[in-house]
Short mmCIF file of C-alpha atoms in Angstrom, two decimals:
data_model
loop_
_atom_site.label_atom_id
_atom_site.label_comp_id
_atom_site.label_asym_id
_atom_site.label_seq_id
_atom_site.Cartn_x
_atom_site.Cartn_y
_atom_site.Cartn_z
CA HIS A 10 -20.82 27.88 62.38
CA TYR A 11 -17.67 26.49 62.61
CA TYR A 12 -16.13 29.55 61.25
CA CYS A 13 -17.99 31.72 63.76
CA PHE A 14 -16.74 29.55 66.49
CA ILE A 15 -13.16 29.74 65.39
CA LYS A 16 -13.43 33.80 64.89
CA TYR A 17 -15.75 34.75 67.77
CA GLY A 18 -15.68 31.63 70.22
CA ASP A 19 -18.36 29.80 71.93
CA SER A 20 -19.94 32.87 73.85
CA ILE A 21 -22.06 34.09 70.73
CA ASN A 22 -25.58 32.87 69.78
CA HIS A 23 -25.65 30.16 67.14
CA HIS A 24 -27.78 32.25 64.90
CA GLY A 25 -26.74 35.80 66.31
CA LYS A 26 -25.76 39.07 64.60
CA GLU A 27 -22.10 37.69 63.93
CA TYR A 28 -23.50 34.58 62.29
CA HIS A 29 -25.79 36.70 60.09
CA PHE A 30 -22.91 39.18 59.32
CA GLU A 31 -20.58 36.45 58.12
CA CYS A 32 -23.29 34.92 55.99
CA GLU A 33 -23.80 37.93 54.27
CA ARG A 34 -20.01 38.53 53.84
CA PHE A 35 -19.74 35.48 51.94
CA GLY A 36 -22.75 36.36 49.79
CA TRP A 37 -25.06 33.59 50.99
CA SER A 38 -28.79 34.11 50.88
CA LYS A 39 -31.44 34.26 53.74
CA LYS A 40 -32.41 30.60 52.91
CA VAL A 41 -28.58 29.56 54.05
CA SER A 42 -28.60 31.76 57.17
CA ALA A 43 -31.87 30.45 58.49
CA ALA A 44 -31.31 27.02 57.92
CA LYS A 45 -31.34 24.85 61.01
CA LEU A 46 -30.38 21.15 61.90
CA ASP A 47 -31.89 18.91 64.75
CA ILE A 48 -28.55 17.76 65.90
CA GLU A 49 -30.23 15.25 68.26
CA GLN A 50 -32.25 13.74 65.41
CA GLU A 51 -29.29 13.73 63.15
CA TYR A 52 -27.28 11.86 65.88
CA LEU A 53 -29.99 9.28 66.42
CA SER A 54 -30.09 8.89 62.65
CA ILE A 55 -26.34 8.42 62.24
CA GLU A 56 -26.36 6.13 65.48
CA GLY A 57 -29.28 4.10 63.56
CA GLU A 58 -27.23 3.63 60.55
CA ILE A 59 -24.26 2.45 62.54
CA GLN A 60 -26.48 -0.10 64.45
CA THR A 61 -27.91 -1.33 60.97
CA GLU A 62 -24.32 -1.79 59.50
CA ALA A 63 -23.50 -3.69 62.82
CA MET A 64 -26.47 -5.87 62.27
CA LEU A 65 -25.61 -6.63 58.61
CA GLU A 66 -21.99 -7.68 59.57
CA LYS A 67 -23.40 -10.01 62.24
CA VAL A 68 -25.73 -11.78 60.02
CA LYS A 69 -23.10 -12.15 57.28
CA LYS A 70 -20.76 -14.02 59.69
CA LEU A 71 -23.37 -16.21 60.89
CA LEU A 72 -24.38 -17.08 57.33
CA LYS A 73 -20.65 -18.09 57.03
CA LEU A 74 -21.01 -20.15 60.15
CA ALA A 75 -23.85 -21.89 58.43
CA SER A 76 -21.12 -23.88 56.33
CA SER A 77 -19.60 -25.55 59.64
CA SER A 78 -19.14 -29.61 59.29
CA ASN A 79 -20.87 -29.81 62.55
CA GLU A 80 -24.65 -29.97 61.71
CA TYR A 81 -25.72 -28.70 65.02
CA GLU A 82 -23.48 -25.56 64.75
CA SER A 83 -24.53 -24.96 61.16
CA GLN A 84 -28.30 -25.19 61.97
CA LEU A 85 -27.85 -22.84 64.96
CA ALA A 86 -25.89 -20.34 62.85
CA THR A 87 -28.79 -20.27 60.20
CA GLN A 88 -31.31 -19.86 63.20
CA LYS A 89 -29.49 -17.07 64.68
CA ALA A 90 -29.15 -15.22 61.34
CA ASN A 91 -32.79 -15.72 60.80
CA GLN A 92 -33.68 -14.59 64.14
CA LEU A 93 -31.53 -11.57 63.97
CA LEU A 94 -32.83 -10.46 60.60
CA LEU A 95 -36.47 -11.13 61.89
CA LYS A 96 -35.69 -9.08 64.99
CA TYR A 97 -34.64 -6.02 62.93
CA ASN A 98 -37.68 -6.16 60.74
CA LEU A 99 -39.95 -6.66 63.62
CA ASN A 100 -38.73 -3.43 65.12
CA ARG A 101 -39.43 -1.88 61.68
CA VAL A 102 -43.07 -3.14 61.85
CA THR A 103 -43.48 -1.97 65.51
CA ASN A 104 -42.11 1.51 64.46
CA ASP A 105 -44.34 1.77 61.44
CA GLU A 106 -41.67 2.22 59.05
CA THR A 107 -43.05 1.92 55.51
CA GLU A 108 -40.15 2.95 53.23
CA TYR A 109 -39.68 0.38 50.72
CA PHE A 110 -36.70 0.09 47.92
CA VAL A 111 -36.33 -1.69 44.55
CA ARG A 112 -32.98 -2.92 43.75
CA PRO A 113 -31.88 -4.79 40.62
CA VAL A 114 -29.66 -7.66 41.62
CA ILE A 115 -28.72 -9.60 38.48
CA HIS A 116 -29.13 -8.98 34.82
CA ALA A 117 -28.95 -11.78 31.83
CA LYS A 118 -29.82 -11.97 28.34
CA LYS A 119 -32.31 -14.57 29.31
CA LYS A 120 -33.85 -16.54 32.19
CA THR A 121 -31.38 -19.25 33.40
CA ALA A 122 -31.44 -21.79 35.80
CA LEU A 123 -29.07 -20.11 38.21
CA ILE A 124 -31.33 -16.75 38.09
CA SER A 125 -34.30 -19.15 38.83
CA ALA A 126 -32.33 -20.66 41.67
CA LEU A 127 -31.72 -17.07 43.21
CA TYR A 128 -35.38 -16.19 42.82
CA GLU A 129 -36.38 -19.00 45.24
CA ILE A 130 -33.31 -18.45 47.72
CA LEU A 131 -33.75 -14.75 48.08
CA PRO A 132 -37.19 -14.41 49.74
CA ASN A 133 -35.72 -16.29 52.91
CA PHE A 134 -33.87 -12.75 53.39
CA LEU A 135 -37.14 -11.08 53.64
CA VAL A 136 -37.39 -9.56 50.24
CA ARG A 137 -39.87 -10.10 47.19
CA PRO A 138 -37.76 -10.91 43.82
CA VAL A 139 -39.44 -10.06 40.52
CA PHE A 140 -38.44 -10.87 37.01
CA SER A 141 -38.36 -7.62 34.96
CA HIS A 142 -38.10 -8.03 31.08
CA THR A 143 -36.32 -5.47 29.07
CA LYS A 144 -35.35 -5.20 25.66
CA ASN A 145 -31.79 -6.12 26.50
CA GLY A 146 -32.95 -9.33 28.34
CA ILE A 147 -34.08 -10.12 31.96
CA SER A 148 -33.28 -8.43 35.28
CA LEU A 149 -33.99 -9.86 38.64
CA GLU A 150 -35.18 -7.27 41.06
CA VAL A 151 -35.99 -7.18 44.75
CA THR A 152 -38.21 -5.02 46.70
CA GLY A 153 -38.07 -4.58 50.72
CA SER A 154 -36.55 -2.53 53.22
CA ARG A 155 -33.11 -0.74 52.39
CA VAL A 156 -31.01 -3.28 54.52
CA ASN A 157 -32.84 -6.30 53.31
CA THR A 158 -32.46 -5.44 49.61
CA GLU A 159 -28.73 -4.53 50.44
CA LEU A 160 -28.25 -7.77 51.98
CA ALA A 161 -30.06 -9.64 49.18
CA GLN A 162 -27.73 -7.88 46.70
CA TYR A 163 -25.03 -9.18 48.75
CA VAL A 164 -26.21 -12.66 48.75
CA ALA A 165 -27.00 -12.52 44.97
CA ASP A 166 -23.44 -11.23 44.05
CA PHE A 167 -21.85 -14.25 46.27
CA LEU A 168 -24.29 -16.94 44.78
CA LYS A 169 -24.12 -16.11 41.23
CA VAL A 170 -20.42 -16.83 41.35
CA GLU A 171 -20.76 -19.80 44.02
CA LEU A 172 -23.46 -21.77 42.39
CA GLU A 173 -21.54 -21.89 39.02
CA ARG A 174 -18.56 -23.28 40.85
CA LEU A 175 -20.55 -25.86 42.93
CA TYR A 176 -22.01 -27.11 39.65
CA LYS A 177 -18.70 -27.38 37.79
CA GLU A 178 -17.45 -29.33 40.73
CA HIS A 179 -20.47 -31.62 40.46
CA LYS A 180 -19.59 -32.15 36.74
CA ILE A 181 -16.14 -33.09 37.55
CA HIS A 182 -17.11 -35.90 40.05
CA ASN A 183 -19.92 -37.06 37.71
CA PRO A 184 -18.96 -36.71 34.20
CA HIS A 185 -21.63 -38.92 33.00
CA LEU A 186 -24.39 -36.03 33.70
CA LYS A 187 -24.47 -33.79 30.73
CA GLY A 188 -26.71 -31.12 29.10
CA ILE A 189 -29.01 -28.27 30.17
CA SER A 190 -31.35 -30.61 31.88
CA ALA A 191 -28.74 -31.74 34.40
CA LYS A 192 -27.45 -28.26 35.23
CA ASN A 193 -31.22 -26.94 35.50
CA SER A 194 -31.94 -29.82 38.03
CA TYR A 195 -28.85 -29.11 39.99
CA MET A 196 -29.68 -25.73 40.29
CA ARG A 197 -33.12 -26.39 41.36
CA GLY A 198 -32.04 -28.88 43.99
CA ILE A 199 -29.58 -26.37 45.49
CA ALA A 200 -32.52 -23.71 45.97
CA LYS A 201 -34.70 -26.51 47.61
CA GLY A 202 -32.11 -27.63 49.91
CA TYR A 203 -31.34 -24.17 50.95
CA VAL A 204 -34.96 -23.18 51.42
CA GLU A 205 -35.70 -26.31 53.05
CA LYS A 206 -32.96 -25.55 55.77
CA VAL A 207 -33.93 -21.86 56.41
CA GLN A 208 -37.74 -23.02 56.71
CA ASN A 209 -36.83 -25.62 59.26
CA ASN A 210 -35.46 -22.97 61.37
CA TYR A 211 -38.74 -21.22 61.38
CA GLN A 212 -40.15 -24.08 63.29
CA ASP A 213 -38.05 -22.82 66.44
CA LEU A 214 -39.88 -19.46 66.42
CA ASN A 215 -41.96 -18.36 69.44
CA ASP A 216 -45.75 -17.10 68.83
CA LYS A 217 -44.66 -13.33 68.85
CA GLN A 218 -41.96 -13.99 66.29
CA SER A 219 -44.10 -16.13 64.13
CA LYS A 220 -47.07 -13.46 64.17
CA ALA A 221 -44.27 -10.99 63.18
CA LEU A 222 -42.84 -12.93 60.32
CA ILE A 223 -46.50 -13.26 59.08
CA SER A 224 -46.98 -9.52 59.34
CA ILE A 225 -43.70 -8.84 57.47
CA GLU A 226 -44.63 -11.36 54.72
CA HIS A 227 -47.95 -9.69 54.27
CA ASN A 228 -46.39 -6.02 53.89
CA LEU A 229 -43.93 -7.39 51.66
CA ASP A 230 -46.65 -8.84 49.43
CA LYS A 231 -48.73 -5.65 49.56
CA ASN A 232 -45.84 -3.45 48.65
CA LEU A 233 -44.76 -5.68 45.80
CA ASN A 234 -48.20 -5.22 44.29
CA GLU A 235 -48.33 -1.62 44.86
CA ILE A 236 -44.97 -1.23 43.23
CA TYR A 237 -45.47 -3.53 40.49
CA ARG A 238 -49.23 -3.32 39.24
CA GLY A 239 -50.65 -5.90 37.12
CA LEU A 240 -47.75 -8.50 38.03
CA SER A 241 -48.21 -11.85 36.37
CA SER A 242 -46.63 -15.10 36.79
CA SER A 243 -45.38 -17.84 34.23
CA HIS A 244 -44.26 -21.47 34.46
CA SER A 245 -42.25 -23.39 32.16
CA LYS A 246 -41.68 -27.34 32.07
CA THR A 247 -38.24 -28.58 31.88
CA LYS A 248 -36.78 -31.97 31.84
CA ARG A 249 -35.52 -33.37 35.34
CA CYS A 250 -32.48 -35.17 36.16
CA LEU A 251 -33.23 -36.75 39.50
CA GLU A 252 -29.63 -37.52 40.28
CA SER A 253 -28.41 -34.01 39.69
CA GLU A 254 -31.33 -32.44 41.51
CA ARG A 255 -30.52 -34.75 44.66
CA ALA A 256 -26.96 -33.79 44.71
CA GLY A 257 -28.16 -30.02 44.43
CA LYS A 258 -30.36 -30.43 47.12
CA LYS A 259 -27.55 -31.86 49.14
CA ALA A 260 -25.17 -28.80 48.35
CA GLY A 261 -28.05 -26.57 49.35
CA LYS A 262 -28.44 -27.81 52.69
CA GLY A 263 -24.67 -27.04 53.18
CA LEU A 264 -24.56 -23.81 51.34
CA SER A 265 -22.98 -20.87 53.14
CA ILE A 266 -23.13 -17.09 52.09
CA ASN A 267 -19.37 -16.09 52.51
CA PRO A 268 -18.31 -12.51 53.79
CA GLY A 269 -15.82 -10.64 51.79
CA ILE A 270 -17.57 -10.45 48.40
CA LYS A 271 -16.61 -6.79 47.96
CA SER A 272 -12.85 -5.97 48.19
CA LYS A 273 -12.01 -3.50 51.09
CA LEU A 274 -9.79 -1.78 48.42
CA LYS A 275 -12.76 -0.67 46.25
CA LYS A 276 -13.59 2.33 48.14
CA PHE A 277 -9.97 3.65 47.32
CA LEU A 278 -10.50 3.36 43.59
CA LEU A 279 -11.79 5.66 40.94
CA SER A 280 -15.00 4.62 39.07
#
């Protein structure tokens, strides 16, 4: 079409004789010359993608503000991030969008306290995490909308580094706490603290938002069971270190998800 515009101007019909003549001259089949594109629909689709990316950036910035030393500001930022994410998902439910994705977010040789902590934290971003066992180890996957799984990947990429950093810092200030029990308890505490902070913000939702959240959660569970048929659960008993768990819970309540995990330079590099 662009070639015809350059050669003949804008006075010809889009699929007129000139257009078909040029298609034949280039050796293209009727399948190509008969192809049509709904420009308006494509524009709306692109516009929707732009709005989606803008929403994701806003959520990420709000998650960073949740680290503020001002308790009121921290709670408000977390609340706004949850409300923005909820509003986006409410629109999806209203528009009857049912497309769901599966995204692996972290892989390890065996199940660890860090992965278990991620399993507890990620549902707060409106996804459903699942442990998938393979011959090479264990993979933590999430199911949900494209946007929510993308955000969950972003969160997981940050937390798998940040949680280890927080525990190393915890050990420096508490050298008497050693062993796997202390680490497991600390990670468990972080998950509890973060989840508690988010759940507290749900108390401020109005009736419409609360009903929307229930609907979203129901759809997530329904799609999870459809994707992973015969899903089973398992539990393991581990020793608890109450001191580490309390410290982890405190760290979890102050946990923020900082932007900038992916370098802006990456898109210029060859894979």
